Amino acid sequence: MQLIDAHQHYWRVDRGDYAWLRDAPAALQRDFLPADLETRRSAAGVAGSVLVQAAATEAETRYLFELARADRSILGVVGWVDFEAPDVAARIRALARDGGDLLLGLRPMAQDHPDPDWLARPALDAAFDCLEEQDLAFDALVRPPQLPALQRRLRRERELRVVLDHAGKPDIAHGRFDDWARPIRELAELPGLCCKFSGLLTELAPGMPAAALDPYVEHLFACFGTERLLWGSDWPVLTLRDSYAHWLELARALAQRHAPHALERIFSRNALAFYRPRRAPDFPASAGAPA
């Protein structure tokens, strides 16, 4: 089976713009670079990945372009720009120019914004207009309190390609289901929205079994079906809970339970269709031809 990782990160701590790392677990406060993942990714049979920003700076996005130019397993970059900047359109166009074919989308770190309605603010309209103009995807990094604002935004952005990162980060640790499930169901009624099947293990409380994911995963499959779910590792954040190989194994088992005939869509084809990378993944011959 062909495998594409729709969501992973690299960072180099001495760059100094990863503000969130100061309060992150010590295990993440070190460099995570392509050489650290290459063996694991190859052993898992993952042919390529989408590299997602981890710092709220344009400089980090340009650093990710450098990594991608040196490593063809990186299919493209989801970068960052200040969505409220007065010259946001010029900034987005400059990133797209500097990245060449490597810029696939943008992700403001909305989950960290103190206003849960931030995504619906008119001040962001110019940024979203430019995303559509440049044919770039939007990665929605939000938590459950921000889902209603995302829904209001997407009702106005019917042509925008949008993917919900980490299933909207449900509070699995505290067993909160309904306040996540209801807005997810409503959001999924918008046909342009996809959802990443990623980041769920790190929402578990310490010692909580992986079986606690079951109702959340069942809801995702019920809402998004098999055409709009994209598997991602969220490596290296994943390492706080599990290994790259084991999360892939667990995710495949969960998908097999709900959609045994659609694994290649969830683990490869949906990511390629959504992000539209210009760089073709180097699938091993054993993976077969695209279906």
PDB file of C-alpha atoms in Angstrom:
ATOM      1  CA  MET A   1       0.000   0.000   0.000  1.00  0.00           C
ATOM      2  CA  GLN A   2       1.193   3.505  -0.817  1.00  0.00           C
ATOM      3  CA  LEU A   3       1.811   5.692   2.239  1.00  0.00           C
ATOM      4  CA  ILE A   4       1.988   9.469   2.589  1.00  0.00           C
ATOM      5  CA  ASP A   5       2.352  11.277   5.909  1.00  0.00           C
ATOM      6  CA  ALA A   6       0.070  14.332   5.720  1.00  0.00           C
ATOM      7  CA  HIS A   7       1.420  16.000   8.855  1.00  0.00           C
ATOM      8  CA  GLN A   8       4.884  16.087  10.401  1.00  0.00           C
ATOM      9  CA  HIS A   9       7.375  18.631  11.694  1.00  0.00           C
ATOM     10  CA  TYR A  10      11.089  19.375  11.866  1.00  0.00           C
ATOM     11  CA  TRP A  11      12.721  21.992  14.042  1.00  0.00           C
ATOM     12  CA  ARG A  12      16.175  23.210  15.056  1.00  0.00           C
ATOM     13  CA  VAL A  13      16.060  24.706  18.532  1.00  0.00           C
ATOM     14  CA  ASP A  14      18.905  27.198  18.126  1.00  0.00           C
ATOM     15  CA  ARG A  15      16.871  29.059  15.486  1.00  0.00           C
ATOM     16  CA  GLY A  16      15.126  30.570  18.504  1.00  0.00           C
ATOM     17  CA  ASP A  17      11.590  31.223  17.235  1.00  0.00           C
ATOM     18  CA  TYR A  18       9.733  28.234  18.705  1.00  0.00           C
ATOM     19  CA  ALA A  19       8.108  30.129  21.565  1.00  0.00           C
ATOM     20  CA  TRP A  20       5.866  27.221  22.551  1.00  0.00           C
ATOM     21  CA  LEU A  21       8.870  24.953  23.140  1.00  0.00           C
ATOM     22  CA  ARG A  22       9.811  26.858  26.296  1.00  0.00           C
ATOM     23  CA  ASP A  23       6.815  25.317  28.065  1.00  0.00           C
ATOM     24  CA  ALA A  24       6.852  21.998  26.194  1.00  0.00           C
ATOM     25  CA  PRO A  25       7.981  18.704  27.751  1.00  0.00           C
ATOM     26  CA  ALA A  26      11.748  18.402  27.962  1.00  0.00           C
ATOM     27  CA  ALA A  27      11.716  15.498  25.490  1.00  0.00           C
ATOM     28  CA  LEU A  28      10.718  17.908  22.715  1.00  0.00           C
ATOM     29  CA  GLN A  29      13.260  20.601  23.556  1.00  0.00           C
ATOM     30  CA  ARG A  30      15.889  19.320  21.169  1.00  0.00           C
ATOM     31  CA  ASP A  31      16.462  19.232  17.427  1.00  0.00           C
ATOM     32  CA  PHE A  32      14.283  16.993  15.248  1.00  0.00           C
ATOM     33  CA  LEU A  33      15.623  16.954  11.694  1.00  0.00           C
ATOM     34  CA  PRO A  34      15.298  14.782   8.566  1.00  0.00           C
ATOM     35  CA  ALA A  35      18.141  12.479   9.580  1.00  0.00           C
ATOM     36  CA  ASP A  36      16.266  11.665  12.807  1.00  0.00           C
ATOM     37  CA  LEU A  37      13.205  10.423  10.923  1.00  0.00           C
ATOM     38  CA  GLU A  38      14.640   8.979   7.718  1.00  0.00           C
ATOM     39  CA  THR A  39      15.230   5.438   8.991  1.00  0.00           C
ATOM     40  CA  ARG A  40      11.883   5.251  10.782  1.00  0.00           C
ATOM     41  CA  ARG A  41       9.987   6.657   7.806  1.00  0.00           C
ATOM     42  CA  SER A  42      11.687   4.317   5.334  1.00  0.00           C
ATOM     43  CA  ALA A  43      11.155   1.289   7.550  1.00  0.00           C
ATOM     44  CA  ALA A  44       7.455   2.161   7.787  1.00  0.00           C
ATOM     45  CA  GLY A  45       7.227   2.402   4.002  1.00  0.00           C
ATOM     46  CA  VAL A  46       6.200   6.070   3.976  1.00  0.00           C
ATOM     47  CA  ALA A  47       7.239   7.549   0.633  1.00  0.00           C
ATOM     48  CA  GLY A  48       6.786  11.231   1.413  1.00  0.00           C
ATOM     49  CA  SER A  49       5.400  13.749   3.846  1.00  0.00           C
ATOM     50  CA  VAL A  50       3.870  17.190   4.175  1.00  0.00           C
ATOM     51  CA  LEU A  51       6.030  19.366   6.420  1.00  0.00           C
ATOM     52  CA  VAL A  52       4.009  21.687   8.670  1.00  0.00           C
ATOM     53  CA  GLN A  53       5.200  24.878  10.373  1.00  0.00           C
ATOM     54  CA  ALA A  54       6.111  24.792  14.056  1.00  0.00           C
ATOM     55  CA  ALA A  55       6.966  28.481  14.614  1.00  0.00           C
ATOM     56  CA  ALA A  56       4.910  31.610  14.090  1.00  0.00           C
ATOM     57  CA  THR A  57       7.452  33.264  11.784  1.00  0.00           C
ATOM     58  CA  GLU A  58       7.941  33.564   8.063  1.00  0.00           C
ATOM     59  CA  ALA A  59      11.636  32.880   8.665  1.00  0.00           C
ATOM     60  CA  GLU A  60      10.805  29.372   9.836  1.00  0.00           C
ATOM     61  CA  THR A  61       8.730  28.764   6.710  1.00  0.00           C
ATOM     62  CA  ARG A  62      11.716  29.729   4.577  1.00  0.00           C
ATOM     63  CA  TYR A  63      13.889  27.415   6.697  1.00  0.00           C
ATOM     64  CA  LEU A  64      11.457  24.579   5.900  1.00  0.00           C
ATOM     65  CA  PHE A  65      11.848  25.384   2.201  1.00  0.00           C
ATOM     66  CA  GLU A  66      15.599  24.848   2.635  1.00  0.00           C
ATOM     67  CA  LEU A  67      15.025  21.472   4.257  1.00  0.00           C
ATOM     68  CA  ALA A  68      12.638  20.469   1.480  1.00  0.00           C
ATOM     69  CA  ARG A  69      15.107  21.428  -1.235  1.00  0.00           C
ATOM     70  CA  ALA A  70      17.651  19.114   0.381  1.00  0.00           C
ATOM     71  CA  ASP A  71      15.243  16.218   1.033  1.00  0.00           C
ATOM     72  CA  ARG A  72      12.923  15.042  -1.717  1.00  0.00           C
ATOM     73  CA  SER A  73      10.837  12.994   0.714  1.00  0.00           C
ATOM     74  CA  ILE A  74       9.337  16.356   1.766  1.00  0.00           C
ATOM     75  CA  LEU A  75       6.550  16.869  -0.771  1.00  0.00           C
ATOM     76  CA  GLY A  76       5.880  20.431   0.305  1.00  0.00           C
ATOM     77  CA  VAL A  77       5.455  22.870   3.157  1.00  0.00           C
ATOM     78  CA  VAL A  78       2.507  24.279   5.088  1.00  0.00           C
ATOM     79  CA  GLY A  79       3.889  27.596   6.281  1.00  0.00           C
ATOM     80  CA  TRP A  80       2.945  30.554   8.466  1.00  0.00           C
ATOM     81  CA  VAL A  81       2.139  34.196   7.891  1.00  0.00           C
ATOM     82  CA  ASP A  82       0.549  36.833  10.122  1.00  0.00           C
ATOM     83  CA  PHE A  83      -3.072  36.716   8.955  1.00  0.00           C
ATOM     84  CA  GLU A  84      -3.749  40.149  10.486  1.00  0.00           C
ATOM     85  CA  ALA A  85      -0.809  41.959   8.875  1.00  0.00           C
ATOM     86  CA  PRO A  86      -1.903  45.004   6.811  1.00  0.00           C
ATOM     87  CA  ASP A  87       0.191  43.697   3.901  1.00  0.00           C
ATOM     88  CA  VAL A  88      -0.798  40.034   4.348  1.00  0.00           C
ATOM     89  CA  ALA A  89      -1.520  39.488   0.648  1.00  0.00           C
ATOM     90  CA  ALA A  90       1.959  40.708  -0.322  1.00  0.00           C
ATOM     91  CA  ARG A  91       3.480  38.489   2.361  1.00  0.00           C
ATOM     92  CA  ILE A  92       1.636  35.398   1.111  1.00  0.00           C
ATOM     93  CA  ARG A  93       2.607  36.104  -2.491  1.00  0.00           C
ATOM     94  CA  ALA A  94       6.266  36.541  -1.445  1.00  0.00           C
ATOM     95  CA  LEU A  95       6.266  33.211   0.397  1.00  0.00           C
ATOM     96  CA  ALA A  96       4.683  31.492  -2.592  1.00  0.00           C
ATOM     97  CA  ARG A  97       7.336  33.041  -4.860  1.00  0.00           C
ATOM     98  CA  ASP A  98      10.229  32.141  -2.579  1.00  0.00           C
ATOM     99  CA  GLY A  99       8.977  28.611  -2.058  1.00  0.00           C
ATOM    100  CA  GLY A 100       8.482  27.952  -5.727  1.00  0.00           C
ATOM    101  CA  ASP A 101       6.336  24.836  -5.944  1.00  0.00           C
ATOM    102  CA  LEU A 102       7.017  23.913  -2.327  1.00  0.00           C
ATOM    103  CA  LEU A 103       4.423  26.089  -0.559  1.00  0.00           C
ATOM    104  CA  LEU A 104       1.248  23.993  -0.299  1.00  0.00           C
ATOM    105  CA  GLY A 105      -0.683  25.940   2.311  1.00  0.00           C
ATOM    106  CA  LEU A 106      -0.645  28.130   5.407  1.00  0.00           C
ATOM    107  CA  ARG A 107      -1.418  27.563   9.071  1.00  0.00           C
ATOM    108  CA  PRO A 108      -1.875  30.316  11.632  1.00  0.00           C
ATOM    109  CA  MET A 109      -1.549  28.838  15.119  1.00  0.00           C
ATOM    110  CA  ALA A 110      -5.175  29.636  15.938  1.00  0.00           C
ATOM    111  CA  GLN A 111      -5.293  27.224  18.880  1.00  0.00           C
ATOM    112  CA  ASP A 112      -3.049  29.632  20.820  1.00  0.00           C
ATOM    113  CA  HIS A 113      -5.168  32.723  20.235  1.00  0.00           C
ATOM    114  CA  PRO A 114      -7.011  33.893  23.376  1.00  0.00           C
ATOM    115  CA  ASP A 115     -10.118  34.900  21.403  1.00  0.00           C
ATOM    116  CA  PRO A 116     -12.096  31.768  20.428  1.00  0.00           C
ATOM    117  CA  ASP A 117     -13.802  33.801  17.674  1.00  0.00           C
ATOM    118  CA  TRP A 118     -10.535  34.958  16.091  1.00  0.00           C
ATOM    119  CA  LEU A 119     -10.908  32.953  12.882  1.00  0.00           C
ATOM    120  CA  ALA A 120     -14.227  34.650  12.117  1.00  0.00           C
ATOM    121  CA  ARG A 121     -12.837  38.198  12.401  1.00  0.00           C
ATOM    122  CA  PRO A 122     -13.242  40.355   9.264  1.00  0.00           C
ATOM    123  CA  ALA A 123      -9.607  41.446   9.747  1.00  0.00           C
ATOM    124  CA  LEU A 124      -8.595  38.044   8.374  1.00  0.00           C
ATOM    125  CA  ASP A 125     -10.619  38.314   5.165  1.00  0.00           C
ATOM    126  CA  ALA A 126      -7.705  39.552   3.062  1.00  0.00           C
ATOM    127  CA  ALA A 127      -5.567  36.586   4.096  1.00  0.00           C
ATOM    128  CA  PHE A 128      -8.249  34.080   3.147  1.00  0.00           C
ATOM    129  CA  ASP A 129      -8.916  35.871  -0.138  1.00  0.00           C
ATOM    130  CA  CYS A 130      -5.234  35.585  -1.006  1.00  0.00           C
ATOM    131  CA  LEU A 131      -5.136  31.890  -0.094  1.00  0.00           C
ATOM    132  CA  GLU A 132      -7.822  31.280  -2.696  1.00  0.00           C
ATOM    133  CA  GLU A 133      -6.073  33.529  -5.208  1.00  0.00           C
ATOM    134  CA  GLN A 134      -2.822  31.562  -4.799  1.00  0.00           C
ATOM    135  CA  ASP A 135      -4.618  28.183  -4.706  1.00  0.00           C
ATOM    136  CA  LEU A 136      -3.149  27.398  -1.287  1.00  0.00           C
ATOM    137  CA  ALA A 137      -4.687  25.142   1.344  1.00  0.00           C
ATOM    138  CA  PHE A 138      -5.617  26.247   4.844  1.00  0.00           C
ATOM    139  CA  ASP A 139      -4.667  24.075   7.827  1.00  0.00           C
ATOM    140  CA  ALA A 140      -7.054  24.767  10.720  1.00  0.00           C
ATOM    141  CA  LEU A 141      -5.219  24.205  14.005  1.00  0.00           C
ATOM    142  CA  VAL A 142      -8.017  24.656  16.532  1.00  0.00           C
ATOM    143  CA  ARG A 143      -9.468  23.267  19.727  1.00  0.00           C
ATOM    144  CA  PRO A 144     -13.173  22.572  20.395  1.00  0.00           C
ATOM    145  CA  PRO A 145     -13.995  26.119  21.669  1.00  0.00           C
ATOM    146  CA  GLN A 146     -12.801  27.499  18.314  1.00  0.00           C
ATOM    147  CA  LEU A 147     -14.820  25.144  16.108  1.00  0.00           C
ATOM    148  CA  PRO A 148     -17.882  27.459  15.898  1.00  0.00           C
ATOM    149  CA  ALA A 149     -15.727  30.350  14.628  1.00  0.00           C
ATOM    150  CA  LEU A 150     -14.126  28.036  12.078  1.00  0.00           C
ATOM    151  CA  GLN A 151     -17.582  27.045  10.892  1.00  0.00           C
ATOM    152  CA  ARG A 152     -18.598  30.690  10.462  1.00  0.00           C
ATOM    153  CA  ARG A 153     -15.412  31.372   8.504  1.00  0.00           C
ATOM    154  CA  LEU A 154     -15.893  28.391   6.210  1.00  0.00           C
ATOM    155  CA  ARG A 155     -19.469  29.335   5.401  1.00  0.00           C
ATOM    156  CA  ARG A 156     -17.960  32.461   3.813  1.00  0.00           C
ATOM    157  CA  GLU A 157     -15.058  30.661   2.116  1.00  0.00           C
ATOM    158  CA  ARG A 158     -16.810  28.107  -0.047  1.00  0.00           C
ATOM    159  CA  GLU A 159     -13.967  27.716  -2.549  1.00  0.00           C
ATOM    160  CA  LEU A 160     -11.190  27.341   0.031  1.00  0.00           C
ATOM    161  CA  ARG A 161      -9.441  23.995   0.511  1.00  0.00           C
ATOM    162  CA  VAL A 162      -9.422  23.418   4.281  1.00  0.00           C
ATOM    163  CA  VAL A 163      -8.188  20.592   6.459  1.00  0.00           C
ATOM    164  CA  LEU A 164      -8.886  20.270  10.173  1.00  0.00           C
ATOM    165  CA  ASP A 165      -5.647  19.418  11.973  1.00  0.00           C
ATOM    166  CA  HIS A 166      -5.678  16.579  14.496  1.00  0.00           C
ATOM    167  CA  ALA A 167      -9.463  16.164  14.275  1.00  0.00           C
ATOM    168  CA  GLY A 168      -9.971  19.459  16.090  1.00  0.00           C
ATOM    169  CA  LYS A 169      -8.029  18.256  19.156  1.00  0.00           C
ATOM    170  CA  PRO A 170     -10.822  16.664  21.225  1.00  0.00           C
ATOM    171  CA  ASP A 171     -10.276  16.616  24.990  1.00  0.00           C
ATOM    172  CA  ILE A 172      -9.983  12.851  25.197  1.00  0.00           C
ATOM    173  CA  ALA A 173      -8.021  13.010  28.439  1.00  0.00           C
ATOM    174  CA  HIS A 174     -11.103  14.289  30.277  1.00  0.00           C
ATOM    175  CA  GLY A 175     -13.607  12.229  28.321  1.00  0.00           C
ATOM    176  CA  ARG A 176     -15.229  15.282  26.745  1.00  0.00           C
ATOM    177  CA  PHE A 177     -17.046  14.048  23.673  1.00  0.00           C
ATOM    178  CA  ASP A 178     -20.299  15.917  23.039  1.00  0.00           C
ATOM    179  CA  ASP A 179     -18.828  19.433  22.983  1.00  0.00           C
ATOM    180  CA  TRP A 180     -16.476  18.236  20.238  1.00  0.00           C
ATOM    181  CA  ALA A 181     -18.712  15.787  18.371  1.00  0.00           C
ATOM    182  CA  ARG A 182     -21.595  18.191  17.738  1.00  0.00           C
ATOM    183  CA  PRO A 183     -19.586  20.942  15.989  1.00  0.00           C
ATOM    184  CA  ILE A 184     -17.546  18.324  14.123  1.00  0.00           C
ATOM    185  CA  ARG A 185     -20.759  16.890  12.693  1.00  0.00           C
ATOM    186  CA  GLU A 186     -21.884  20.367  11.635  1.00  0.00           C
ATOM    187  CA  LEU A 187     -18.505  21.239  10.120  1.00  0.00           C
ATOM    188  CA  ALA A 188     -18.408  17.986   8.175  1.00  0.00           C
ATOM    189  CA  GLU A 189     -21.557  19.075   6.350  1.00  0.00           C
ATOM    190  CA  LEU A 190     -19.330  21.563   4.489  1.00  0.00           C
ATOM    191  CA  PRO A 191     -18.069  19.491   1.541  1.00  0.00           C
ATOM    192  CA  GLY A 192     -14.788  21.393   1.135  1.00  0.00           C
ATOM    193  CA  LEU A 193     -13.499  20.433   4.595  1.00  0.00           C
ATOM    194  CA  CYS A 194     -11.120  17.511   5.082  1.00  0.00           C
ATOM    195  CA  CYS A 195      -9.823  16.199   8.406  1.00  0.00           C
ATOM    196  CA  LYS A 196      -6.471  14.850   9.536  1.00  0.00           C
ATOM    197  CA  PHE A 197      -6.489  11.462  11.212  1.00  0.00           C
ATOM    198  CA  SER A 198      -3.575  12.510  13.400  1.00  0.00           C
ATOM    199  CA  GLY A 199      -2.592  13.902  16.785  1.00  0.00           C
ATOM    200  CA  LEU A 200      -5.060  11.777  18.741  1.00  0.00           C
ATOM    201  CA  LEU A 201      -2.657   9.734  20.853  1.00  0.00           C
ATOM    202  CA  THR A 202      -1.174  12.829  22.472  1.00  0.00           C
ATOM    203  CA  GLU A 203      -4.662  13.876  23.609  1.00  0.00           C
ATOM    204  CA  LEU A 204      -4.802  10.816  25.894  1.00  0.00           C
ATOM    205  CA  ALA A 205      -4.107  11.222  29.594  1.00  0.00           C
ATOM    206  CA  PRO A 206      -1.035   9.383  30.953  1.00  0.00           C
ATOM    207  CA  GLY A 207      -1.882   5.721  31.388  1.00  0.00           C
ATOM    208  CA  MET A 208      -5.087   5.982  29.348  1.00  0.00           C
ATOM    209  CA  PRO A 209      -5.412   3.038  26.927  1.00  0.00           C
ATOM    210  CA  ALA A 210      -5.525   3.560  23.186  1.00  0.00           C
ATOM    211  CA  ALA A 211      -9.029   2.066  23.228  1.00  0.00           C
ATOM    212  CA  ALA A 212     -10.216   5.432  24.560  1.00  0.00           C
ATOM    213  CA  LEU A 213      -9.810   6.710  20.989  1.00  0.00           C
ATOM    214  CA  ASP A 214     -12.523   4.401  19.644  1.00  0.00           C
ATOM    215  CA  PRO A 215     -15.621   6.655  19.953  1.00  0.00           C
ATOM    216  CA  TYR A 216     -13.726   9.639  18.538  1.00  0.00           C
ATOM    217  CA  VAL A 217     -12.419   7.657  15.576  1.00  0.00           C
ATOM    218  CA  GLU A 218     -15.856   6.164  14.936  1.00  0.00           C
ATOM    219  CA  HIS A 219     -17.308   9.686  14.861  1.00  0.00           C
ATOM    220  CA  LEU A 220     -14.662  10.888  12.402  1.00  0.00           C
ATOM    221  CA  PHE A 221     -15.428   8.078   9.984  1.00  0.00           C
ATOM    222  CA  ALA A 222     -19.168   8.655  10.355  1.00  0.00           C
ATOM    223  CA  CYS A 223     -18.796  12.382   9.642  1.00  0.00           C
ATOM    224  CA  PHE A 224     -16.050  12.550   7.010  1.00  0.00           C
ATOM    225  CA  GLY A 225     -16.236   9.131   5.396  1.00  0.00           C
ATOM    226  CA  THR A 226     -13.228   7.787   3.551  1.00  0.00           C
ATOM    227  CA  GLU A 227     -12.828  10.550   0.960  1.00  0.00           C
ATOM    228  CA  ARG A 228     -11.944  13.346   3.406  1.00  0.00           C
ATOM    229  CA  LEU A 229      -9.699  11.735   6.049  1.00  0.00           C
ATOM    230  CA  LEU A 230      -5.903  12.090   5.756  1.00  0.00           C
ATOM    231  CA  TRP A 231      -3.507  10.117   7.927  1.00  0.00           C
ATOM    232  CA  GLY A 232      -0.654  12.009   9.560  1.00  0.00           C
ATOM    233  CA  SER A 233       1.973  11.134  12.147  1.00  0.00           C
ATOM    234  CA  ASP A 234       2.378  14.487  13.933  1.00  0.00           C
ATOM    235  CA  TRP A 235       5.990  13.404  14.485  1.00  0.00           C
ATOM    236  CA  PRO A 236       7.897  14.392  16.621  1.00  0.00           C
ATOM    237  CA  VAL A 237       5.092  15.525  18.952  1.00  0.00           C
ATOM    238  CA  LEU A 238       3.940  11.927  18.602  1.00  0.00           C
ATOM    239  CA  THR A 239       7.058  10.750  20.438  1.00  0.00           C
ATOM    240  CA  LEU A 240       5.579  11.970  23.714  1.00  0.00           C
ATOM    241  CA  ARG A 241       3.211   9.021  23.522  1.00  0.00           C
ATOM    242  CA  ASP A 242       4.335   6.473  20.934  1.00  0.00           C
ATOM    243  CA  SER A 243       6.671   5.559  18.098  1.00  0.00           C
ATOM    244  CA  TYR A 244       6.180   6.414  14.445  1.00  0.00           C
ATOM    245  CA  ALA A 245       5.778   2.757  13.487  1.00  0.00           C
ATOM    246  CA  HIS A 246       3.330   1.898  16.248  1.00  0.00           C
ATOM    247  CA  TRP A 247       1.022   4.857  15.596  1.00  0.00           C
ATOM    248  CA  LEU A 248       0.958   3.895  11.908  1.00  0.00           C
ATOM    249  CA  GLU A 249       0.113   0.307  12.877  1.00  0.00           C
ATOM    250  CA  LEU A 250      -2.617   1.440  15.275  1.00  0.00           C
ATOM    251  CA  ALA A 251      -4.076   3.919  12.771  1.00  0.00           C
ATOM    252  CA  ARG A 252      -4.206   1.237  10.089  1.00  0.00           C
ATOM    253  CA  ALA A 253      -5.977  -1.131  12.468  1.00  0.00           C
ATOM    254  CA  LEU A 254      -8.549   1.544  13.325  1.00  0.00           C
ATOM    255  CA  ALA A 255      -9.102   2.388   9.664  1.00  0.00           C
ATOM    256  CA  GLN A 256      -9.341  -1.299   8.776  1.00  0.00           C
ATOM    257  CA  ARG A 257     -12.192  -1.607  11.278  1.00  0.00           C
ATOM    258  CA  HIS A 258     -14.188   1.234   9.730  1.00  0.00           C
ATOM    259  CA  ALA A 259     -13.151   1.267   6.070  1.00  0.00           C
ATOM    260  CA  PRO A 260     -11.242  -1.858   5.041  1.00  0.00           C
ATOM    261  CA  HIS A 261     -11.511  -1.094   1.324  1.00  0.00           C
ATOM    262  CA  ALA A 262     -10.339   2.513   1.542  1.00  0.00           C
ATOM    263  CA  LEU A 263      -6.967   2.334   3.285  1.00  0.00           C
ATOM    264  CA  GLU A 264      -5.009   3.686   0.350  1.00  0.00           C
ATOM    265  CA  ARG A 265      -7.269   6.731   0.181  1.00  0.00           C
ATOM    266  CA  ILE A 266      -6.800   7.554   3.863  1.00  0.00           C
ATOM    267  CA  PHE A 267      -3.083   6.817   3.977  1.00  0.00           C
ATOM    268  CA  SER A 268      -2.042   8.300   0.637  1.00  0.00           C
ATOM    269  CA  ARG A 269      -4.421   9.382  -2.089  1.00  0.00           C
ATOM    270  CA  ASN A 270      -6.491  11.838  -0.057  1.00  0.00           C
ATOM    271  CA  ALA A 271      -3.392  13.741   1.039  1.00  0.00           C
ATOM    272  CA  LEU A 272      -2.133  14.015  -2.533  1.00  0.00           C
ATOM    273  CA  ALA A 273      -5.545  15.105  -3.812  1.00  0.00           C
ATOM    274  CA  PHE A 274      -5.950  17.708  -1.080  1.00  0.00           C
ATOM    275  CA  TYR A 275      -2.482  19.294  -1.055  1.00  0.00           C
ATOM    276  CA  ARG A 276      -1.729  18.855  -4.787  1.00  0.00           C
ATOM    277  CA  PRO A 277       2.075  18.740  -4.413  1.00  0.00           C
ATOM    278  CA  ARG A 278       4.087  19.291  -7.574  1.00  0.00           C
ATOM    279  CA  ARG A 279       6.807  16.987  -6.260  1.00  0.00           C
ATOM    280  CA  ALA A 280       5.862  13.371  -6.944  1.00  0.00           C
ATOM    281  CA  PRO A 281       6.429  10.885  -4.100  1.00  0.00           C
ATOM    282  CA  ASP A 282       8.948   8.123  -4.745  1.00  0.00           C
ATOM    283  CA  PHE A 283       6.725   5.149  -4.025  1.00  0.00           C
ATOM    284  CA  PRO A 284       8.539   1.823  -3.722  1.00  0.00           C
ATOM    285  CA  ALA A 285       7.784  -0.636  -6.523  1.00  0.00           C
ATOM    286  CA  SER A 286       6.076  -2.958  -4.025  1.00  0.00           C
ATOM    287  CA  ALA A 287       3.461  -0.269  -3.351  1.00  0.00           C
ATOM    288  CA  GLY A 288       1.987  -0.715  -6.813  1.00  0.00           C
ATOM    289  CA  ALA A 289       0.631   1.841  -9.223  1.00  0.00           C
ATOM    290  CA  PRO A 290      -1.801   4.531  -8.079  1.00  0.00           C
ATOM    291  CA  ALA A 291      -5.416   3.388  -8.149  1.00  0.00           C
TER     292      ALA A 291
END
